[in-house]
């Protein structure tokens, strides 16, 4: 499904293409991207790149799940419809290894690869070869209403534990009218509720698989995680939470309906935007919670990246575009047009050293700390046979994660209890992982 | 009279179209069967080894499979029941002489022309939404808490939405049949002192039997493959509470990118649909002969 914006964009693109038809080197590239706010902004701003280089861009803008389906099918079957694809750090290492993405060793000198945050750069590389460049990156953290906390007479620490979160949720729900103590994701999907629940499980010391690839949903750590998640949401969450994902919770929080929200750091710039958020001046930030005695804070790392499929026959122009869209110049352009707070976060050290950015973005420090604390090699305090933070970095995870997410969402909707949900997650996961042949070799 | 020779020539001349038709049907089916015998996951390229019936056993032993079959039956059965009972009732009403009958008929038929995706969206957002929906507002008037239809009763809600769409179709067919009933028969019955109910039960309903069979047959074919309504409203959930066979095949092949298992699911769905079709044909054949 094309959005109207895309249609208009491509019409405009055709116009420019017609005008520049005589400049011999002009090429047209097709860029597939996701309809998140930052990418829509990139679409608007890239007319600057088109004017500068004479190339034109055809946009295919889709909702996240649709994008993933289209791009995976296209790249997997070498369909060659896209010259630039927007993919996450879940896909990049897997696709890089399979040779689906062109390696990016030959980026221009001034791209300044060393400026990329180490955790991000590592997540996008296979054996030190970069396979995609980061557009924006995120970890997860607690966002809370400072006014409500004050009203309730509680003090949030910078590094809260889950017990503190629970107490704060109760107190804030008590203190505010029409306020739910805490909003968390409940919508099924490996990138929706499972991102939060996996991160939460990591902070409880749980893991998806043991070293023999046995599913671990029957472990006490998972039991505690799910029981706490469910009771937290049932007691202090909004009704209908089983259908709430990132965007739904964002709206609730912006309307002042949530005391706390634990989610991606990238949300910080939206909830502190006075044009969109009714609570912009009263948002505090804290680190992703941990459980008492477990020294681990969730380990969430997500990066939206731009990559070039190896099947594309316009790789040079495509690489030129992605290095422009993720460069320091682009950040500068965003800052000039829309202010520093709108700059794509979480990819470059230089942004966090920029005094103007620190001034404009009260969440900058917490975001950087959260991302730097991520260690995707060891997501849990227990040993794991896999890497990845709020996901398990194996190709089968999309299917498994979504199936487990459905079960947990059904538990949140009250269709089964925690015990049943864990049992069914355990058997479904083990079934898939056995079939895929893990652990047997 | 055709000679042996001319018959052969005729066969020869229609051969291209027969071949084309066969290819049209057989190639897609053949490809599906072929893929269903491979371990073929889009996310894991490389070799796609032949694994025999592994995909089938995997698909059939999926705990979601039983639920999906059961849901498919409930969905088809529920919608058939509602549309036929409701269709007979509406047809009987519309058969009466009344003011503005043309307008009434158009209004009753119109839901059938709403696209499934659109109607699902309208029901989901304007009626069933627990915060902004019409039903929640009505419940609010009576001081009742809003009922979250798509979470609490997902399958029943979908049955409702689909019935709303198909009720006009049933009504239309049944009304046409009812109007073909000879008025003199009814008049005679009335003169003999038969009550309105007896006239309906012993004359009208038997007259409708064929029309009902047609409705059952056509609707079953379309209802077995309901998809858009589920995708738009519940995404097969919560859990697998509203997953039918079509949705399960979709999930397998497009959410997990497992072409092999997805194809196996497709073949199984074709087989099941054929079994249903055979039973229906028998039943209907008997009915239409009478």
XYZ file of C-alpha atoms in Angstrom:
731
model
C 0.000 0.000 0.000
C 1.441 3.311 -1.000
C 0.763 6.269 1.191
C -0.474 9.461 -0.359
C 2.780 11.063 0.579
C 4.698 8.435 -1.353
C 2.517 8.923 -4.354
C 3.000 12.644 -4.267
C 6.690 12.170 -3.653
C 7.097 9.951 -6.659
C 5.067 12.292 -8.839
C 7.349 15.100 -7.792
C 10.306 12.798 -8.390
C 9.153 12.117 -11.927
C 8.885 15.833 -12.522
C 12.441 16.380 -11.442
C 13.589 13.387 -13.448
C 11.997 14.848 -16.567
C 13.678 18.173 -15.926
C 17.081 16.626 -15.465
C 16.790 14.013 -18.155
C 19.592 15.611 -20.132
C 22.138 15.356 -17.322
C 23.509 12.046 -18.435
C 24.595 10.536 -15.111
C 21.259 10.984 -13.305
C 19.931 7.722 -11.931
C 16.729 6.732 -10.220
C 16.904 4.562 -7.129
C 14.058 2.895 -5.279
C 14.127 3.192 -1.507
C 11.947 1.033 0.745
C 11.364 2.500 4.151
C 9.140 2.344 7.173
C 6.501 5.004 7.932
C 8.035 6.178 11.215
C 8.267 9.895 11.886
C 12.017 10.111 11.361
C 11.836 8.385 7.995
C 9.011 10.620 6.780
C 11.263 13.530 7.651
C 14.097 11.933 5.689
C 11.812 11.723 2.657
C 11.068 15.414 2.824
C 14.664 16.409 3.311
C 16.144 14.184 0.655
C 14.989 16.538 -2.060
C 18.157 18.387 -1.062
C 20.185 15.335 -2.041
C 18.244 14.953 -5.276
C 18.965 18.546 -6.250
C 22.603 18.245 -5.337
C 23.308 15.056 -7.263
C 20.675 15.101 -9.997
C 19.562 11.595 -9.014
C 15.981 10.858 -8.150
C 14.384 8.640 -5.567
C 11.289 6.516 -5.836
C 9.896 5.913 -2.340
C 8.087 2.830 -1.157
C 6.855 3.658 2.327
C 5.143 0.933 4.318
C 4.073 0.085 7.812
C 6.706 -1.936 9.675
C 5.207 -5.423 9.282
C 4.322 -4.880 5.639
C 7.755 -3.482 4.929
C 9.397 -6.495 6.513
C 7.284 -8.866 4.415
C 7.898 -7.043 1.164
C 11.598 -6.512 1.677
C 12.290 -10.014 2.971
C 10.466 -11.602 0.061
C 12.135 -9.343 -2.441
C 15.657 -9.652 -1.129
C 15.294 -13.370 -0.344
C 14.209 -14.157 -3.879
C 16.554 -11.602 -5.499
C 13.557 -9.698 -6.820
C 15.648 -6.596 -7.366
C 12.864 -4.084 -6.737
C 14.791 -2.012 -4.229
C 18.166 -0.280 -4.314
C 18.024 0.748 -0.680
C 16.167 -1.143 2.043
C 15.355 -0.137 5.593
C 16.068 -3.045 7.898
C 16.706 -3.527 11.603
C 19.746 -4.831 13.431
C 17.954 -8.164 13.712
C 18.129 -8.675 9.963
C 21.487 -7.070 9.156
C 23.911 -9.696 10.567
C 21.770 -12.584 9.309
C 21.356 -11.120 5.846
C 24.970 -9.982 5.720
C 26.133 -13.504 6.375
C 23.823 -14.840 3.672
C 25.235 -12.382 1.171
C 21.958 -10.556 0.692
C 23.432 -7.155 1.547
C 26.335 -5.451 -0.161
C 29.295 -4.860 2.156
C 29.936 -1.227 2.975
C 33.712 -1.215 3.276
C 34.024 1.369 0.542
C 32.129 4.280 2.092
C 33.566 7.747 1.337
C 36.425 9.015 3.538
C 34.413 11.776 5.150
C 31.688 9.398 6.312
C 33.620 8.974 9.553
C 32.767 5.395 10.443
C 34.652 5.713 13.718
C 32.082 8.213 14.910
C 29.376 5.524 15.063
C 28.552 4.326 18.565
C 30.565 1.142 19.184
C 27.540 -0.934 20.254
C 25.664 0.104 17.123
C 28.557 -0.436 14.776
C 29.183 -3.863 16.197
C 25.520 -4.837 15.835
C 25.640 -4.032 12.111
C 28.868 -5.820 11.292
C 29.773 -9.366 10.465
C 33.427 -10.006 11.211
C 34.233 -6.279 11.180
C 32.572 -5.688 7.822
C 29.766 -3.163 7.944
C 26.622 -4.322 6.101
C 24.294 -1.401 6.807
C 24.547 2.120 8.151
C 22.478 3.220 11.151
C 19.699 5.763 10.634
C 18.623 5.912 14.228
C 19.231 3.714 17.223
C 17.508 3.097 20.492
C 17.652 1.278 23.752
C 14.818 1.195 26.256
C 14.222 3.218 29.389
C 11.571 4.314 31.846
C 9.675 7.493 31.044
C 7.564 8.835 33.902
C 5.485 11.829 34.884
C 7.502 13.963 37.280
C 4.404 15.946 38.318
C 2.542 12.782 39.290
C 5.542 11.398 41.123
C 5.720 14.597 43.117
C 2.002 14.559 43.798
C 2.235 10.977 44.994
C 5.197 11.867 47.149
C 7.586 9.395 45.614
C 11.095 9.807 44.398
C 12.097 7.837 41.323
C 15.694 6.770 41.352
C 17.798 6.854 38.206
C 18.183 3.102 38.345
C 14.897 1.735 39.651
C 14.207 -1.909 40.421
C 11.009 -3.666 39.394
C 9.758 -3.453 42.977
C 10.175 0.308 42.890
C 8.375 0.443 39.542
C 5.473 -1.459 40.993
C 5.216 0.817 44.010
C 5.483 3.899 41.834
C 2.749 2.584 39.507
C 0.426 2.073 42.470
C 1.177 5.499 43.916
C 0.756 7.351 40.608
C -2.487 5.592 39.765
C -3.728 6.667 43.169
C -2.539 10.245 42.719
C -3.899 11.119 39.281
C -7.422 11.237 37.878
C -7.946 8.974 34.909
C -4.324 7.906 35.010
C -3.131 4.354 34.639
C -0.041 3.606 36.697
C 1.940 2.001 33.913
C 1.614 1.413 30.172
C 3.505 -1.451 28.576
C 3.258 -3.152 25.231
C 0.761 -5.981 24.877
C 0.223 -6.242 21.108
C 1.492 -9.590 19.857
C 4.614 -9.696 17.700
C 8.318 -10.397 18.067
C 8.999 -6.685 17.616
C 6.043 -5.599 19.738
C 5.249 -7.201 23.089
C 8.102 -9.700 22.865
C 10.679 -6.908 22.628
C 9.538 -5.594 25.988
C 8.944 -8.973 27.617
C 12.274 -10.381 26.412
C 14.094 -7.314 27.723
C 12.187 -7.639 30.980
C 13.040 -11.335 31.182
C 16.696 -10.513 30.603
C 16.550 -8.124 33.527
C 15.074 -10.919 35.646
C 17.969 -13.190 34.745
C 15.953 -15.371 32.370
C 17.080 -16.527 28.939
C 15.362 -17.975 25.877
C 17.576 -21.033 25.473
C 20.207 -22.824 27.499
C 23.508 -23.855 25.960
C 21.934 -27.008 24.474
C 19.193 -24.941 22.805
C 16.531 -26.128 25.228
C 13.733 -23.592 25.566
C 13.657 -22.102 29.065
C 10.054 -21.031 29.572
C 9.740 -23.617 32.330
C 12.419 -21.853 34.382
C 11.531 -19.970 37.576
C 12.970 -16.760 36.087
C 10.469 -16.771 33.223
C 7.677 -17.640 35.599
C 8.498 -14.612 37.721
C 8.817 -12.375 34.668
C 5.464 -13.272 33.186
C 3.606 -13.320 36.504
C 4.941 -9.871 37.362
C 4.240 -8.501 33.898
C 0.661 -9.745 33.991
C -0.123 -8.540 37.485
C 1.502 -5.170 36.834
C -0.642 -4.707 33.739
C -3.829 -6.117 35.231
C -3.625 -3.906 38.289
C -2.165 -0.683 36.909
C -2.405 -0.929 33.138
C -4.966 0.583 30.765
C -7.927 -1.545 29.597
C -7.482 -3.275 26.259
C -3.709 -3.369 26.783
C -3.453 -6.585 24.760
C -3.852 -4.440 21.651
C -1.403 -1.693 22.627
C 1.910 -1.447 20.823
C 4.487 1.316 20.685
C 2.249 3.817 18.907
C -0.828 3.209 21.049
C 1.157 3.665 24.248
C 2.815 6.760 22.843
C -0.604 8.330 22.294
C -1.776 7.351 25.781
C 1.331 8.813 27.364
C 1.116 12.017 25.327
C -2.489 12.424 26.451
C -1.366 12.170 30.045
C -3.065 8.836 30.688
C 0.044 6.929 31.836
C 2.072 7.442 34.981
C 4.975 5.474 33.544
C 5.937 3.967 30.259
C 8.863 1.648 29.671
C 9.781 1.609 26.018
C 12.241 2.652 23.337
C 14.429 5.678 24.016
C 13.441 7.121 20.658
C 10.023 7.897 22.164
C 11.652 10.518 24.384
C 11.773 13.132 21.658
C 8.034 12.652 20.992
C 6.844 12.792 24.591
C 8.866 15.955 25.246
C 7.610 17.690 22.112
C 5.273 20.477 23.308
C 3.367 20.450 19.993
C 2.342 16.848 20.362
C 2.507 16.000 24.022
C 0.344 17.420 26.789
C 2.879 16.361 29.384
C 5.985 17.612 27.576
C 7.321 19.581 30.531
C 6.815 16.866 33.111
C 8.665 13.855 31.785
C 11.460 12.247 33.750
C 13.738 9.468 32.571
C 15.240 6.490 34.344
C 17.178 3.426 33.352
C 15.457 0.184 32.326
C 14.645 -1.521 35.649
C 16.409 -4.564 37.008
C 15.402 -7.097 39.582
C 17.014 -6.953 42.998
C 20.135 -9.050 42.955
C 20.299 -9.338 39.168
C 22.883 -7.050 37.684
C 21.324 -6.579 34.268
C 19.197 -3.778 32.869
C 17.298 -5.214 29.952
C 19.860 -4.940 27.154
C 17.585 -3.538 24.507
C 19.199 -2.423 21.279
C 17.314 -1.630 18.128
C 18.752 0.182 15.142
C 16.886 1.117 11.996
C 19.431 0.988 9.241
C 19.782 1.573 5.543
C 21.356 -1.189 3.511
C 21.931 -1.974 -0.143
C 20.729 -5.382 -1.419
C 23.499 -7.147 -3.301
C 21.018 -7.743 -6.133
C 20.715 -3.999 -6.833
C 22.369 -2.855 -10.057
C 22.751 0.724 -8.886
C 24.844 0.054 -5.842
C 27.087 3.101 -6.255
C 24.265 5.611 -6.272
C 22.502 3.710 -3.492
C 25.618 3.810 -1.327
C 26.016 7.482 -2.045
C 22.459 8.042 -0.802
C 22.714 6.000 2.370
C 25.968 7.624 3.358
C 24.314 11.010 2.867
C 21.180 10.087 4.848
C 23.154 8.838 7.831
C 25.903 11.450 7.764
C 26.679 14.253 10.186
C 25.637 16.673 7.444
C 22.158 15.198 7.427
C 21.870 15.618 11.192
C 22.951 19.215 10.720
C 20.275 19.675 8.051
C 17.552 18.314 10.356
C 18.729 20.593 13.136
C 18.625 23.633 10.864
C 15.166 22.921 9.545
C 13.415 21.423 12.582
C 15.596 21.979 15.626
C 18.113 19.776 17.391
C 15.567 17.729 19.321
C 14.431 16.182 16.035
C 17.906 14.929 15.115
C 17.972 11.149 14.576
C 19.273 9.785 17.886
C 21.474 6.954 18.958
C 23.961 6.510 16.145
C 26.891 8.920 16.429
C 29.174 9.920 19.280
C 29.494 13.422 17.881
C 25.799 14.104 18.408
C 26.101 13.404 22.105
C 29.153 15.638 22.376
C 27.259 18.481 20.767
C 26.354 21.074 23.395
C 23.374 22.350 21.415
C 21.892 18.861 21.270
C 22.422 18.260 24.971
C 20.677 21.539 25.617
C 17.688 20.721 23.409
C 17.308 17.079 24.388
C 16.931 16.426 28.132
C 16.916 12.712 27.398
C 20.259 12.653 25.592
C 22.349 11.426 28.482
C 19.974 8.637 29.515
C 19.687 7.496 25.901
C 23.439 7.347 25.431
C 23.980 5.575 28.745
C 21.309 3.023 27.926
C 22.751 2.262 24.501
C 26.317 2.090 25.745
C 25.309 -0.317 28.489
C 24.015 -2.824 25.959
C 26.000 -5.953 25.426
C 24.325 -7.992 22.733
C 26.802 -10.835 23.203
C 25.471 -11.648 26.634
C 21.877 -10.469 26.953
C 21.260 -12.361 30.189
C 23.332 -12.949 33.298
C 23.125 -16.612 32.384
C 25.155 -17.998 29.533
C 23.342 -18.020 26.179
C 24.090 -19.815 22.914
C 22.701 -16.867 20.986
C 23.427 -13.165 20.647
C 20.920 -10.350 20.332
C 19.321 -8.143 22.923
C 15.520 -7.966 22.983
C 15.468 -10.684 20.346
C 17.341 -13.895 19.594
C 19.543 -13.473 16.576
C 18.508 -16.531 14.571
C 16.406 -16.567 11.388
C 13.691 -18.655 13.049
C 13.080 -16.047 15.726
C 10.511 -14.042 13.754
C 8.196 -17.048 13.684
C 8.909 -18.264 17.198
C 8.808 -14.807 18.750
C 5.500 -14.008 17.121
C 3.916 -17.282 18.236
C 5.085 -16.751 21.823
C 3.956 -13.119 21.640
C 0.474 -14.254 20.651
C 0.324 -16.569 23.642
C 1.458 -13.899 26.080
C -0.960 -11.424 24.572
C -3.776 -13.924 25.052
C -2.690 -14.276 28.681
C -2.869 -10.509 29.069
C -6.335 -10.523 27.529
C -7.334 -12.966 30.259
C -7.822 -16.000 28.035
C -5.331 -18.139 29.921
C -3.180 -17.846 33.015
C 0.585 -17.406 33.220
C 1.153 -21.101 33.811
C -0.709 -22.165 30.654
C 0.888 -19.418 28.580
C 4.383 -20.499 29.610
C 3.634 -24.139 28.923
C 2.348 -23.434 25.465
C 5.264 -21.071 24.754
C 7.653 -23.776 25.899
C 6.225 -26.493 23.671
C 5.819 -24.247 20.620
C 9.361 -22.928 20.904
C 10.922 -26.318 21.479
C 9.006 -27.763 18.537
C 10.259 -25.105 16.145
C 13.808 -25.134 17.375
C 14.033 -28.930 17.147
C 12.693 -28.852 13.636
C 15.257 -26.257 12.623
C 17.941 -28.624 13.870
C 19.512 -26.530 16.631
C 21.145 -28.414 19.432
C 21.249 -31.669 17.507
C 24.616 -30.935 15.936
C -23.104 -37.213 -38.805
C -19.533 -36.928 -37.773
C -17.131 -39.352 -39.317
C -14.295 -40.878 -37.386
C -12.013 -38.613 -39.303
C -13.753 -35.359 -38.553
C -14.042 -36.269 -34.886
C -10.295 -36.720 -34.700
C -9.827 -33.397 -36.424
C -12.137 -31.729 -33.946
C -10.230 -33.194 -31.047
C -7.006 -32.034 -32.578
C -8.347 -28.542 -32.978
C -9.616 -28.147 -29.438
C -6.406 -29.631 -28.048
C -4.596 -26.282 -27.612
C -7.352 -24.846 -25.470
C -7.598 -27.998 -23.391
C -3.850 -27.972 -22.845
C -3.954 -24.307 -21.923
C -6.789 -24.869 -19.494
C -5.034 -27.796 -17.888
C -1.834 -25.816 -17.591
C -3.785 -22.951 -16.086
C -5.043 -25.235 -13.341
C -2.277 -27.750 -12.967
C 0.840 -25.610 -12.908
C -0.051 -23.628 -9.772
C -1.319 -26.732 -8.021
C 1.732 -28.704 -9.123
C 4.079 -25.972 -7.879
C 2.315 -25.919 -4.525
C 2.630 -29.670 -4.163
C 6.264 -29.523 -5.223
C 7.136 -26.787 -2.711
C 5.262 -28.611 0.019
C 7.750 -31.461 -0.251
C 10.807 -29.269 0.231
C 12.280 -27.745 3.328
C 12.134 -24.239 1.977
C 12.323 -21.250 4.271
C 12.935 -17.926 2.612
C 15.087 -16.770 5.496
C 17.446 -19.700 5.146
C 18.596 -19.818 1.552
C 20.982 -22.320 0.127
C 19.854 -25.816 -0.530
C 16.185 -26.704 -0.298
C 16.346 -30.411 0.414
C 13.528 -32.811 -0.383
C 11.994 -33.834 2.927
C 8.976 -35.871 1.884
C 5.967 -35.360 4.087
C 7.780 -33.604 6.937
C 6.010 -30.303 6.241
C 2.655 -32.040 6.366
C 3.282 -33.737 9.697
C 4.607 -30.475 11.049
C 1.567 -28.528 9.909
C -0.907 -31.170 11.073
C 0.717 -31.533 14.492
C 0.716 -27.797 15.094
C -1.469 -27.164 18.163
C -2.951 -24.230 16.247
C -4.157 -26.574 13.482
C -6.949 -28.169 15.490
C -8.101 -24.805 16.741
C -8.018 -23.497 13.188
C -10.174 -26.350 11.852
C -12.628 -25.918 14.678
C -12.711 -22.151 14.158
C -13.249 -22.585 10.424
C -16.247 -24.851 11.091
C -17.687 -22.525 13.708
C -17.236 -19.579 11.403
C -18.918 -21.241 8.420
C -21.641 -22.855 10.539
C -22.370 -19.748 12.565
C -22.618 -17.477 9.555
C -24.763 -19.994 7.632
C -27.148 -20.324 10.552
C -27.521 -16.593 11.077
C -27.838 -15.718 7.406
C -30.384 -18.445 6.638
C -32.621 -17.878 9.655
C -32.259 -14.118 9.292
C -32.610 -14.310 5.529
C -35.894 -16.229 5.754
C -37.197 -13.761 8.316
C -36.199 -10.741 6.252
C -37.491 -12.268 3.021
C -40.842 -12.979 4.654
C -41.022 -9.385 5.853
C -40.002 -7.917 2.521
C -42.492 -10.128 0.731
C -45.343 -8.263 2.430
C -46.926 -5.358 0.652
C -45.651 -2.214 2.337
C -44.903 1.426 1.735
C -41.594 2.248 -0.015
C -40.742 -1.375 -0.629
C -38.119 -0.567 -3.235
C -36.201 1.625 -0.820
C -36.325 -1.011 1.916
C -34.987 -3.630 -0.448
C -32.089 -1.451 -1.551
C -31.177 -0.778 2.069
C -31.272 -4.462 2.935
C -29.098 -5.402 -0.032
C -26.496 -2.670 0.352
C -24.164 -4.273 2.940
C -23.304 -6.873 0.314
C -21.607 -4.211 -1.793
C -19.297 -3.031 0.968
C -15.807 -4.459 0.525
C -14.812 -6.936 3.271
C -11.793 -4.908 4.393
C -13.856 -1.755 4.639
C -16.693 -3.362 6.536
C -14.239 -4.972 8.958
C -12.587 -1.607 9.561
C -15.915 0.123 10.105
C -17.083 -2.514 12.573
C -13.781 -2.560 14.390
C -13.348 1.174 14.807
C -16.845 2.628 14.781
C -18.877 -0.036 16.519
C -16.781 -2.447 18.554
C -14.012 -0.196 19.814
C -14.226 -0.292 23.640
C -13.267 3.365 23.999
C -14.732 5.235 21.022
C -17.191 2.731 19.554
C -20.960 3.010 19.268
C -21.599 -0.088 21.391
C -19.412 1.270 24.179
C -21.345 4.532 23.999
C -24.667 2.708 24.212
C -23.403 0.648 27.144
C -22.315 3.914 28.748
C -25.855 5.316 28.509
C -27.099 2.417 30.604
C -24.178 2.784 32.963
C -22.620 -0.498 31.898
C -18.885 -1.030 31.367
C -17.806 -1.235 27.725
C -17.402 -4.743 26.359
C -14.213 -5.361 24.427
C -15.722 -7.494 21.648
C -12.633 -8.316 19.646
C -10.651 -9.379 22.702
C -13.333 -11.084 24.756
C -15.324 -12.768 21.998
C -13.160 -12.529 18.873
C -14.668 -15.381 16.881
C -18.262 -14.447 17.679
C -17.526 -10.854 16.663
C -16.122 -11.993 13.328
C -19.152 -14.244 12.795
C -21.261 -11.144 13.402
C -19.361 -9.007 10.924
C -19.382 -11.665 8.212
C -23.069 -12.432 8.774
C -23.873 -8.774 8.325
C -22.187 -8.933 4.930
C -23.776 -12.149 3.730
C -27.274 -11.676 5.103
C -28.295 -9.558 2.083
C -27.177 -12.284 -0.302
C -29.302 -14.895 1.465
C -32.218 -12.498 1.698
C -32.040 -11.709 -2.005
C -32.058 -15.346 -3.125
C -34.759 -16.355 -0.646
C -36.940 -13.390 -1.476
C -36.805 -14.212 -5.176
C -37.766 -17.795 -4.401
C -40.586 -16.687 -2.172
C -42.001 -14.431 -4.828
C -42.142 -17.316 -7.248
C -44.597 -19.051 -4.933
C -48.049 -19.410 -6.399
C -50.373 -17.035 -4.517
C -53.433 -19.205 -5.170
C -52.008 -22.041 -3.112
C -51.697 -19.765 -0.119
C -55.125 -18.382 -0.671
C -56.591 -21.867 -0.796
C -54.809 -22.807 2.417
C -56.094 -19.706 4.093
C -59.646 -20.533 3.048
C -59.205 -24.006 4.490
C -58.453 -22.336 7.796
C -54.665 -22.821 7.979
C -53.016 -20.405 10.395
C -50.258 -18.025 9.255
C -47.678 -20.237 10.948
C -48.973 -23.402 9.266
C -48.952 -21.671 5.920
C -45.327 -20.669 6.480
C -44.229 -24.049 7.800
C -46.051 -26.349 5.358
C -46.081 -24.292 2.186
C -43.529 -21.495 2.109
C -40.626 -23.249 3.799
C -40.730 -26.416 1.655
C -40.927 -24.148 -1.355
C -37.730 -22.420 -0.214
C -35.769 -25.672 0.180
C -33.957 -25.393 -3.132
C -33.102 -21.761 -2.632
C -31.731 -22.571 0.820
C -29.531 -25.278 -0.668
C -28.154 -22.843 -3.199
C -27.402 -20.325 -0.452
C -25.664 -22.983 1.650
C -23.563 -24.143 -1.277
C -22.436 -20.760 -2.505
C -21.828 -19.297 0.932
C -19.851 -22.310 2.134
C -17.473 -21.944 -0.782
C -16.809 -18.312 0.040
C -16.860 -18.634 3.831
C -14.215 -21.351 3.924
C -11.689 -18.802 2.755
C -12.568 -15.815 4.956
C -9.414 -13.822 5.501
C -9.672 -10.049 5.222
C -12.043 -9.688 8.165
C -9.706 -11.633 10.428
C -6.568 -9.836 9.308
C -8.116 -6.424 9.833
C -9.864 -6.991 13.143
C -7.989 -9.492 15.305
C -4.974 -10.755 13.379
C -6.077 -14.259 14.282
C -5.847 -13.563 17.989
C -5.809 -13.174 20.910
C -3.596 -16.215 20.848
C -5.142 -18.294 18.087
C -8.731 -17.713 19.184
C -9.834 -16.432 15.778
C -7.359 -18.157 13.473
C -8.998 -20.140 10.698
C -7.291 -22.403 8.209
C -6.723 -19.645 5.648
C -5.172 -17.391 8.250
C -2.942 -20.194 9.507
C -1.597 -20.766 5.995
C -0.983 -17.037 5.674
C 0.839 -16.905 9.001
C 2.995 -19.856 8.048
C 4.012 -18.598 4.635
C 4.101 -14.820 5.061
C 4.829 -14.220 8.728
C 7.330 -17.031 9.095
C 8.421 -17.086 5.463
C 8.170 -20.874 5.543
C 7.234 -21.616 1.945
C 7.362 -25.395 2.448
C 4.994 -25.588 5.389
C 2.788 -22.885 3.922
C 2.397 -24.912 0.730
C 1.665 -28.058 2.723
C -1.028 -26.095 4.546
C -2.416 -24.937 1.224
C -2.632 -28.492 -0.084
C -4.349 -29.628 3.124
C -6.830 -26.779 2.805
C -7.594 -27.792 -0.786
C -8.185 -31.389 0.279
C -10.484 -30.382 3.127
C -12.419 -28.010 0.898
C -12.925 -30.824 -1.605
C -14.219 -33.156 1.075
C -16.725 -30.524 2.113
C -17.639 -29.949 -1.534
C -18.289 -33.642 -2.163
C -20.660 -33.864 0.797
C -22.412 -30.694 -0.217
C -22.812 -31.826 -3.814
C -24.347 -35.101 -2.713
C -26.730 -33.346 -0.402
C -27.647 -30.767 -2.955
C -27.851 -33.166 -5.839
C -30.487 -35.071 -3.882
C -32.345 -31.892 -3.084
C -32.327 -30.538 -6.608
C -33.517 -33.782 -8.153
C -36.599 -33.862 -5.990
